[in-house]
PDB file of C-alpha atoms in Angstrom:
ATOM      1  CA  UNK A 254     161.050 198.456 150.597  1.00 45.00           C
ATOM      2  CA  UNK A 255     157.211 197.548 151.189  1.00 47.00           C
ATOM      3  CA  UNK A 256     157.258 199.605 154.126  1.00 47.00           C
ATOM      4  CA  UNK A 257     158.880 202.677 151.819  1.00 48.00           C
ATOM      5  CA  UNK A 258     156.035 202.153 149.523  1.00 54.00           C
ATOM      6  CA  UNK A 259     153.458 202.034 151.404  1.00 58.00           C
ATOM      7  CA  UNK A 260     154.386 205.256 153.110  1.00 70.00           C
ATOM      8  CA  UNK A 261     155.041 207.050 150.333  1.00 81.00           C
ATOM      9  CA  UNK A 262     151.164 206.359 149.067  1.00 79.00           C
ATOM     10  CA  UNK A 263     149.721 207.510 152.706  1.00 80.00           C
ATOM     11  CA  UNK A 264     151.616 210.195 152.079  1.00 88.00           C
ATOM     12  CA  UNK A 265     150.441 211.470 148.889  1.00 89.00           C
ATOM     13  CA  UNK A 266     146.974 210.182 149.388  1.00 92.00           C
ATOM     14  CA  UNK A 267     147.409 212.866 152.946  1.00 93.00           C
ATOM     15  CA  UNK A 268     148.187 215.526 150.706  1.00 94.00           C
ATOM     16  CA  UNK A 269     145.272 214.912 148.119  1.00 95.00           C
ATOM     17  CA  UNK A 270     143.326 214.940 150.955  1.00 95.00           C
ATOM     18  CA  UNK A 271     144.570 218.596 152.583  1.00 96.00           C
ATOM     19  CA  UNK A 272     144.363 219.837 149.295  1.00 96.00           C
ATOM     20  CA  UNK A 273     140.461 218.310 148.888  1.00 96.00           C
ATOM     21  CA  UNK A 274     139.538 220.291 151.715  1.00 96.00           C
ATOM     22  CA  UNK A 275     141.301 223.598 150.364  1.00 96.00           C
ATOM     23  CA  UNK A 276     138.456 222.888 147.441  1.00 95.00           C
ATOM     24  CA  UNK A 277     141.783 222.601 144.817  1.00 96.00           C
ATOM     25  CA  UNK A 278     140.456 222.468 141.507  1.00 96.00           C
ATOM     26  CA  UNK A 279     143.265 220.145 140.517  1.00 97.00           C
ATOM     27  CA  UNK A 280     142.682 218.180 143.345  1.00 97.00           C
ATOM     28  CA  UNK A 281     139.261 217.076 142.598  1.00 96.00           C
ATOM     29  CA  UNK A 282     140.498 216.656 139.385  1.00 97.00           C
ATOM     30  CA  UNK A 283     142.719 214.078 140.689  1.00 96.00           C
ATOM     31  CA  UNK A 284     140.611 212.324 142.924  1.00 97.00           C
ATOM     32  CA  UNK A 285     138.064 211.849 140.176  1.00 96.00           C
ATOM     33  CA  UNK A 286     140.094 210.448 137.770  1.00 96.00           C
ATOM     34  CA  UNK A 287     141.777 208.405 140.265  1.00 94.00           C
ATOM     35  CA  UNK A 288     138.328 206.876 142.293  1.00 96.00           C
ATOM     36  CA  UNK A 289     135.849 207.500 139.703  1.00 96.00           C
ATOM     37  CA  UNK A 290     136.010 204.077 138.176  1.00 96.00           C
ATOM     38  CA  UNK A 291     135.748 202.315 141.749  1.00 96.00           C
ATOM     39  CA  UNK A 292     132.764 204.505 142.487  1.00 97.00           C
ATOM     40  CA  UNK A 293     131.019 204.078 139.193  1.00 97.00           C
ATOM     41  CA  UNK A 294     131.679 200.038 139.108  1.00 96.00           C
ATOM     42  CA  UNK A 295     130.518 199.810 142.940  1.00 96.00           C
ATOM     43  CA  UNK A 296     127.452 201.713 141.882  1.00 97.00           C
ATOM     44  CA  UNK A 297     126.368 199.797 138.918  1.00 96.00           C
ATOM     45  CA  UNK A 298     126.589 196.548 141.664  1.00 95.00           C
ATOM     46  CA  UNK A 299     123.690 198.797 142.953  1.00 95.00           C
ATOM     47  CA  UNK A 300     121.794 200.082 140.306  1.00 94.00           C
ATOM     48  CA  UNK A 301     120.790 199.161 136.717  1.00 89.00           C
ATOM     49  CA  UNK A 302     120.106 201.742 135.043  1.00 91.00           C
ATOM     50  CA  UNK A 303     122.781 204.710 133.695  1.00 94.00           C
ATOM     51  CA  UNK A 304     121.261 207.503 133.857  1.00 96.00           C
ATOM     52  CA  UNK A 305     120.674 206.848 137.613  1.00 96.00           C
ATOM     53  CA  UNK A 306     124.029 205.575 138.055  1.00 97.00           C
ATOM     54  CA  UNK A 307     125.230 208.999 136.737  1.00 97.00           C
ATOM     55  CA  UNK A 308     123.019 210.772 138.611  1.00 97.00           C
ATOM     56  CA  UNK A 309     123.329 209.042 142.410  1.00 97.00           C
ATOM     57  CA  UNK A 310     127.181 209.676 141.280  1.00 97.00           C
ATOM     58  CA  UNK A 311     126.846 213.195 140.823  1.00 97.00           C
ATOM     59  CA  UNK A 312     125.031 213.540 144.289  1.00 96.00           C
ATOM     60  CA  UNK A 313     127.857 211.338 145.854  1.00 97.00           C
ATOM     61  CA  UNK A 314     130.562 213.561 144.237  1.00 96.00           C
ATOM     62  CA  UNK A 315     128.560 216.731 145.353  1.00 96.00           C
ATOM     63  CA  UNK A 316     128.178 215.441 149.031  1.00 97.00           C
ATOM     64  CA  UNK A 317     131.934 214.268 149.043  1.00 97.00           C
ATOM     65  CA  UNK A 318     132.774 217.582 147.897  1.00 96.00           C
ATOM     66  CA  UNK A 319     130.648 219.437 150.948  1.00 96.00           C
ATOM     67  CA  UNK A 320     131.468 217.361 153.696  1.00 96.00           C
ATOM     68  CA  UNK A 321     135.316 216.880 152.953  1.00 97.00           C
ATOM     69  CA  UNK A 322     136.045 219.142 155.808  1.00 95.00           C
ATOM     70  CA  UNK A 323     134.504 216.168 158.100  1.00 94.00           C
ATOM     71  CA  UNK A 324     136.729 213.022 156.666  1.00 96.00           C
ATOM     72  CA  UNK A 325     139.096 211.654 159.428  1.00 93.00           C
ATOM     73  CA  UNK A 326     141.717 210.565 157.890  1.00 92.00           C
ATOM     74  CA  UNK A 327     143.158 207.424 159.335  1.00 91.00           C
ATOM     75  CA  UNK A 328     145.910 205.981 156.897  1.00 89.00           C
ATOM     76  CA  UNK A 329     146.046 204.592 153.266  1.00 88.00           C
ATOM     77  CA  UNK A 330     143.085 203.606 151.486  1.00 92.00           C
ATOM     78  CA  UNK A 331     140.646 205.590 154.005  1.00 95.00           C
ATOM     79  CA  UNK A 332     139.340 208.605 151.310  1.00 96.00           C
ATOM     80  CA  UNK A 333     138.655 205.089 149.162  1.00 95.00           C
ATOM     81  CA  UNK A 334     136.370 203.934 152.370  1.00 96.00           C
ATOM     82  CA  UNK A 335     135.006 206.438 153.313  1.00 97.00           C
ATOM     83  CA  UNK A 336     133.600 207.839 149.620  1.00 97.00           C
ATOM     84  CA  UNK A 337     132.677 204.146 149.203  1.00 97.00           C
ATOM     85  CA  UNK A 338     130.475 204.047 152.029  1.00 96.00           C
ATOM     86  CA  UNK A 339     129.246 207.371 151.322  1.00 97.00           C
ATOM     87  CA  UNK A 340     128.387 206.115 148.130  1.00 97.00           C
ATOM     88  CA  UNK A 341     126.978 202.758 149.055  1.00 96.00           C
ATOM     89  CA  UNK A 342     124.678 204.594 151.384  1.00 95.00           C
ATOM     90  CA  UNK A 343     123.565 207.447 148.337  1.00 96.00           C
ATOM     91  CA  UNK A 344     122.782 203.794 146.641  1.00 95.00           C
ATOM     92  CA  UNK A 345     120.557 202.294 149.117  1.00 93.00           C
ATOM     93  CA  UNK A 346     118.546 205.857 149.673  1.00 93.00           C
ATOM     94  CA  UNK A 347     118.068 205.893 145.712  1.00 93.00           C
ATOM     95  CA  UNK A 348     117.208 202.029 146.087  1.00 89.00           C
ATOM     96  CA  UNK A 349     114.490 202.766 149.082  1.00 85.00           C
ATOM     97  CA  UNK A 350     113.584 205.769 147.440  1.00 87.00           C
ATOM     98  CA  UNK A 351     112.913 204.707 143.910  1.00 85.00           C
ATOM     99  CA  UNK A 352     112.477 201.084 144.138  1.00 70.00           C
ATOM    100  CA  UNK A 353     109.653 198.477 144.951  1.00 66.00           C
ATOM    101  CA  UNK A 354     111.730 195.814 146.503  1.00 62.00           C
ATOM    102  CA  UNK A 355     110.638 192.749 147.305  1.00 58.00           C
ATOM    103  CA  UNK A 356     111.627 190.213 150.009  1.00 56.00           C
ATOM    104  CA  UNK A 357     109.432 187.279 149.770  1.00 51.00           C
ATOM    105  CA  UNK A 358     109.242 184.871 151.918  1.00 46.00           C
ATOM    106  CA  UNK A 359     108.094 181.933 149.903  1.00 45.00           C
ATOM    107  CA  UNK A 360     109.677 181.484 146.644  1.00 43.00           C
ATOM    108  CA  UNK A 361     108.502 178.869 144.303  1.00 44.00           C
ATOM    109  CA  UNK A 362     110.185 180.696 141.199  1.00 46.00           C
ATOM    110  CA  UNK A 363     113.632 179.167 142.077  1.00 45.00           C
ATOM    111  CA  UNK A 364     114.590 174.743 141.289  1.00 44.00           C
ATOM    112  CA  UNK A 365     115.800 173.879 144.829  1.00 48.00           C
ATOM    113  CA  UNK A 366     119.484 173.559 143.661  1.00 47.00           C
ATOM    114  CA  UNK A 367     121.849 171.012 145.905  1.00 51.00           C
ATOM    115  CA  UNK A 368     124.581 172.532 148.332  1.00 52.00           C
ATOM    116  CA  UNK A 369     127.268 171.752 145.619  1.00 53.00           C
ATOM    117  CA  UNK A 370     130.482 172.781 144.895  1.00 59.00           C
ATOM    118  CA  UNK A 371     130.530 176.918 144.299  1.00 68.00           C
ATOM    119  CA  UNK A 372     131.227 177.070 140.140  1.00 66.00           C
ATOM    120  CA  UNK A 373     134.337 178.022 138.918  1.00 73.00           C
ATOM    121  CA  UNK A 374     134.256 182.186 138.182  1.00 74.00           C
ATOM    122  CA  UNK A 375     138.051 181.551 136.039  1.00 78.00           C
ATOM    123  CA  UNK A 376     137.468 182.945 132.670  1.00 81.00           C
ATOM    124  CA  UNK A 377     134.683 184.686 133.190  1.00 87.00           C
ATOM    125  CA  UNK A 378     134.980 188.350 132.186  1.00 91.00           C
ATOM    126  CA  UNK A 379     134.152 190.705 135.252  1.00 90.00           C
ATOM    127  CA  UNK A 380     132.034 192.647 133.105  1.00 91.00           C
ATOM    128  CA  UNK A 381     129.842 189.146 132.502  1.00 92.00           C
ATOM    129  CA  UNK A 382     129.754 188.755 136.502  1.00 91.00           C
ATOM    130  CA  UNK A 383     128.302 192.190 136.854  1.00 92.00           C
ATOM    131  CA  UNK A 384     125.964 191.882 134.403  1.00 94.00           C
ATOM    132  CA  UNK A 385     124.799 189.090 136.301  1.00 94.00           C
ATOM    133  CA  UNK A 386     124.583 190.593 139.577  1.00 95.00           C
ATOM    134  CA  UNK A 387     122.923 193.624 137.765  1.00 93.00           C
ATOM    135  CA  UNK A 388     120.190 191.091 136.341  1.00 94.00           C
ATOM    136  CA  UNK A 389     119.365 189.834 140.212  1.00 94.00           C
ATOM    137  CA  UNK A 390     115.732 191.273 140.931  1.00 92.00           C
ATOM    138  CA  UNK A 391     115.919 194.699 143.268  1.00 90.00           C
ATOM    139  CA  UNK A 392     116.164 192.667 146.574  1.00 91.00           C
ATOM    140  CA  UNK A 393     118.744 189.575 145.907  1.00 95.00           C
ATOM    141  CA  UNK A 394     120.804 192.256 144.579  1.00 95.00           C
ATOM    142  CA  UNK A 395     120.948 194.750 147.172  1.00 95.00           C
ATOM    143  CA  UNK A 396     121.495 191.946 150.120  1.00 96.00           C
ATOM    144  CA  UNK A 397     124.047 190.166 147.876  1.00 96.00           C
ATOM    145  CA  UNK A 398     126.008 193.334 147.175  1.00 96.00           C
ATOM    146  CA  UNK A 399     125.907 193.851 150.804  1.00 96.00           C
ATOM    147  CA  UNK A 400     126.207 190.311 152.291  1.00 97.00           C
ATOM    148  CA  UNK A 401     129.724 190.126 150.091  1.00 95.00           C
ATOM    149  CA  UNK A 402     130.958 192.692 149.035  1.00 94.00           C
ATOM    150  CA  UNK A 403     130.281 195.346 152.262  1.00 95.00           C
ATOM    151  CA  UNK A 404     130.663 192.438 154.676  1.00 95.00           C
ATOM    152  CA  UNK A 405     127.323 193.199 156.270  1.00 96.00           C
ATOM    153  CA  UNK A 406     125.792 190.531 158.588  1.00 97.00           C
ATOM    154  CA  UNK A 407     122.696 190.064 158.270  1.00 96.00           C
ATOM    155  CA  UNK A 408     121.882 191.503 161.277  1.00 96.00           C
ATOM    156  CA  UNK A 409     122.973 194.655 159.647  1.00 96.00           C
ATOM    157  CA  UNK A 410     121.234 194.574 156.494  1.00 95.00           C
ATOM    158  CA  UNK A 411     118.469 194.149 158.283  1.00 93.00           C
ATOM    159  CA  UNK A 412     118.139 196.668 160.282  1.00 92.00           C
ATOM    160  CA  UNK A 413     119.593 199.209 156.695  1.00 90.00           C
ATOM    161  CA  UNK A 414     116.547 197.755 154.222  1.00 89.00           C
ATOM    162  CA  UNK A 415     113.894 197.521 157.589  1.00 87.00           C
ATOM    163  CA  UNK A 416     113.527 193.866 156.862  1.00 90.00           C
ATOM    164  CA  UNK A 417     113.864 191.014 159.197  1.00 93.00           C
ATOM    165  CA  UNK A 418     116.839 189.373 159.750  1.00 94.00           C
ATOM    166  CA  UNK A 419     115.825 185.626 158.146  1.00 94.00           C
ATOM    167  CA  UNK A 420     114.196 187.823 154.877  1.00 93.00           C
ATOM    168  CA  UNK A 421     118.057 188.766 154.583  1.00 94.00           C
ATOM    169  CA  UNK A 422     119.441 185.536 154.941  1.00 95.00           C
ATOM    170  CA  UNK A 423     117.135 183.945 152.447  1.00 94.00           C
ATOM    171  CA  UNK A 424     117.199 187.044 149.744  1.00 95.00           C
ATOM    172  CA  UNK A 425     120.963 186.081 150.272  1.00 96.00           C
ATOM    173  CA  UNK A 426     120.669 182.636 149.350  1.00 95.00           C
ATOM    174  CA  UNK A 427     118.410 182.968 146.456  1.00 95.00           C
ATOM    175  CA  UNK A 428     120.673 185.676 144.732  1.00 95.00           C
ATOM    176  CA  UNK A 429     123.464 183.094 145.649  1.00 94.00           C
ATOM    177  CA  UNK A 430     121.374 180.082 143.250  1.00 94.00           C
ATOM    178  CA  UNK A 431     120.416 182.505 141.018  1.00 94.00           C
ATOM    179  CA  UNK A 432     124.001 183.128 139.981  1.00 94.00           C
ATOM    180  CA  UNK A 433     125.417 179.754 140.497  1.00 93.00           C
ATOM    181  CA  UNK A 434     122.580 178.948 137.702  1.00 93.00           C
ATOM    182  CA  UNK A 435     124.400 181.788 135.340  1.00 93.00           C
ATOM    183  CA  UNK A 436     127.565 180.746 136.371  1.00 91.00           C
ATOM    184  CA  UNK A 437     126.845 177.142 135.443  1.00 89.00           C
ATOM    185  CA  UNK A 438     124.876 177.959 132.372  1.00 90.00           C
ATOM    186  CA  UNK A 439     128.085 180.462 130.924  1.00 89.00           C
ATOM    187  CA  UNK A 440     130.789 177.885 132.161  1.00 87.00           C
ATOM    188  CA  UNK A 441     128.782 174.482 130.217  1.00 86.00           C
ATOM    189  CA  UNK A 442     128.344 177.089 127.132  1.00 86.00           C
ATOM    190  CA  UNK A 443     132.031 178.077 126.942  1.00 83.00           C
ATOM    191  CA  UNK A 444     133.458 174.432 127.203  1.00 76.00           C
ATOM    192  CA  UNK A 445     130.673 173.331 124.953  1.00 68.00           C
ATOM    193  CA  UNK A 446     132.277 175.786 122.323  1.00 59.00           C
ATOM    194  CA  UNK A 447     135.327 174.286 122.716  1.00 54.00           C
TER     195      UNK A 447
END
């Protein structure tokens, strides 16, 4: 039955892709309602503002509309790669573009926080966890975003942001406190109000 299902959906998402590249009006239809929520919600992991959200998703939309034609298709859920990455990448040119990151070394605006148990995320609204990740200064954000949710080493952020590989790794772990300290903070507040 599984196996039924899941070829059904390759299917279909074959045939939204033939149709993409025949520039179907209905198709793009389709595909945006369909992806435009991932896209926008991966986006704002990104970038703060809306009005550049809306505008680095226009320019993703635009280029997935041109280069359509050069998609591979390899099986379910590959349009949803591929436009992510596309998208991702749009993101980190706006970022480079448009942004003064910074990757200290030294930090002295962080408490040194004990390797502790990771806080428990239950019951916190995804919207709340996004705002928090949107909060993270330029840097922690963008190697966060990457770190976990691209599974990027950080090797490979690296050598995408032009930083060395140990700025990564402690960007990463800073972004990491930072949120375990909002984490902690929302979680103490909530059972507090209980």
């Amino acid at each position: 039955m599984f196996i039924q299902q899941k070829t059904k959906k390759d299917v279909a998402e074959q045939k939204l892709v033939e149709r993409l590249r025949k520039k179907d009006q209905s198709a793009w239809k389709e595909f945006y309602e369909f992806y435009s929520g991932h896209l926008t919600y991966v986006c704002m992991r990104y970038i703060k503002g809306q009005e550049d959200v809306r505008d680095i998703m226009q320019n993703s939309l635009i280029k997935i509309f041109n280069s359509i034609e050069m998609f591979e298709y390899r099986g379910a859920g590959s349009l949803k790669a591929w436009t992510t990455r596309l998208l991702i990448n749009e993101s980190l040119k706006f970022i480079r573009d448009n942004s003064k990151m910074m990757f200290p070394i030294n930090s002295d605006d962080l408490p040194d926080l004990e390797d502790e148990e990771e806080p428990c995320l239950d019951g916190i609204p995804e919207s709340e966890i996004l705002e928090y990740i949107q909060d993270l200064p330029d840097g922690y954000r963008t190697v966060f975003n990457l770190y976990v949710f691209e599974k990027k080493s950080h090797k490979e952020i690296a050598s995408l942001l032009s930083i060395a590989e140990n700025s990564s790794a402690s960007q990463f772990h800073r972004a990491k406190k930072m949120l375990m300290q909002k984490i902690k903070t929302y979680n103490k507040l909530n059972t507090n109000a209980l």
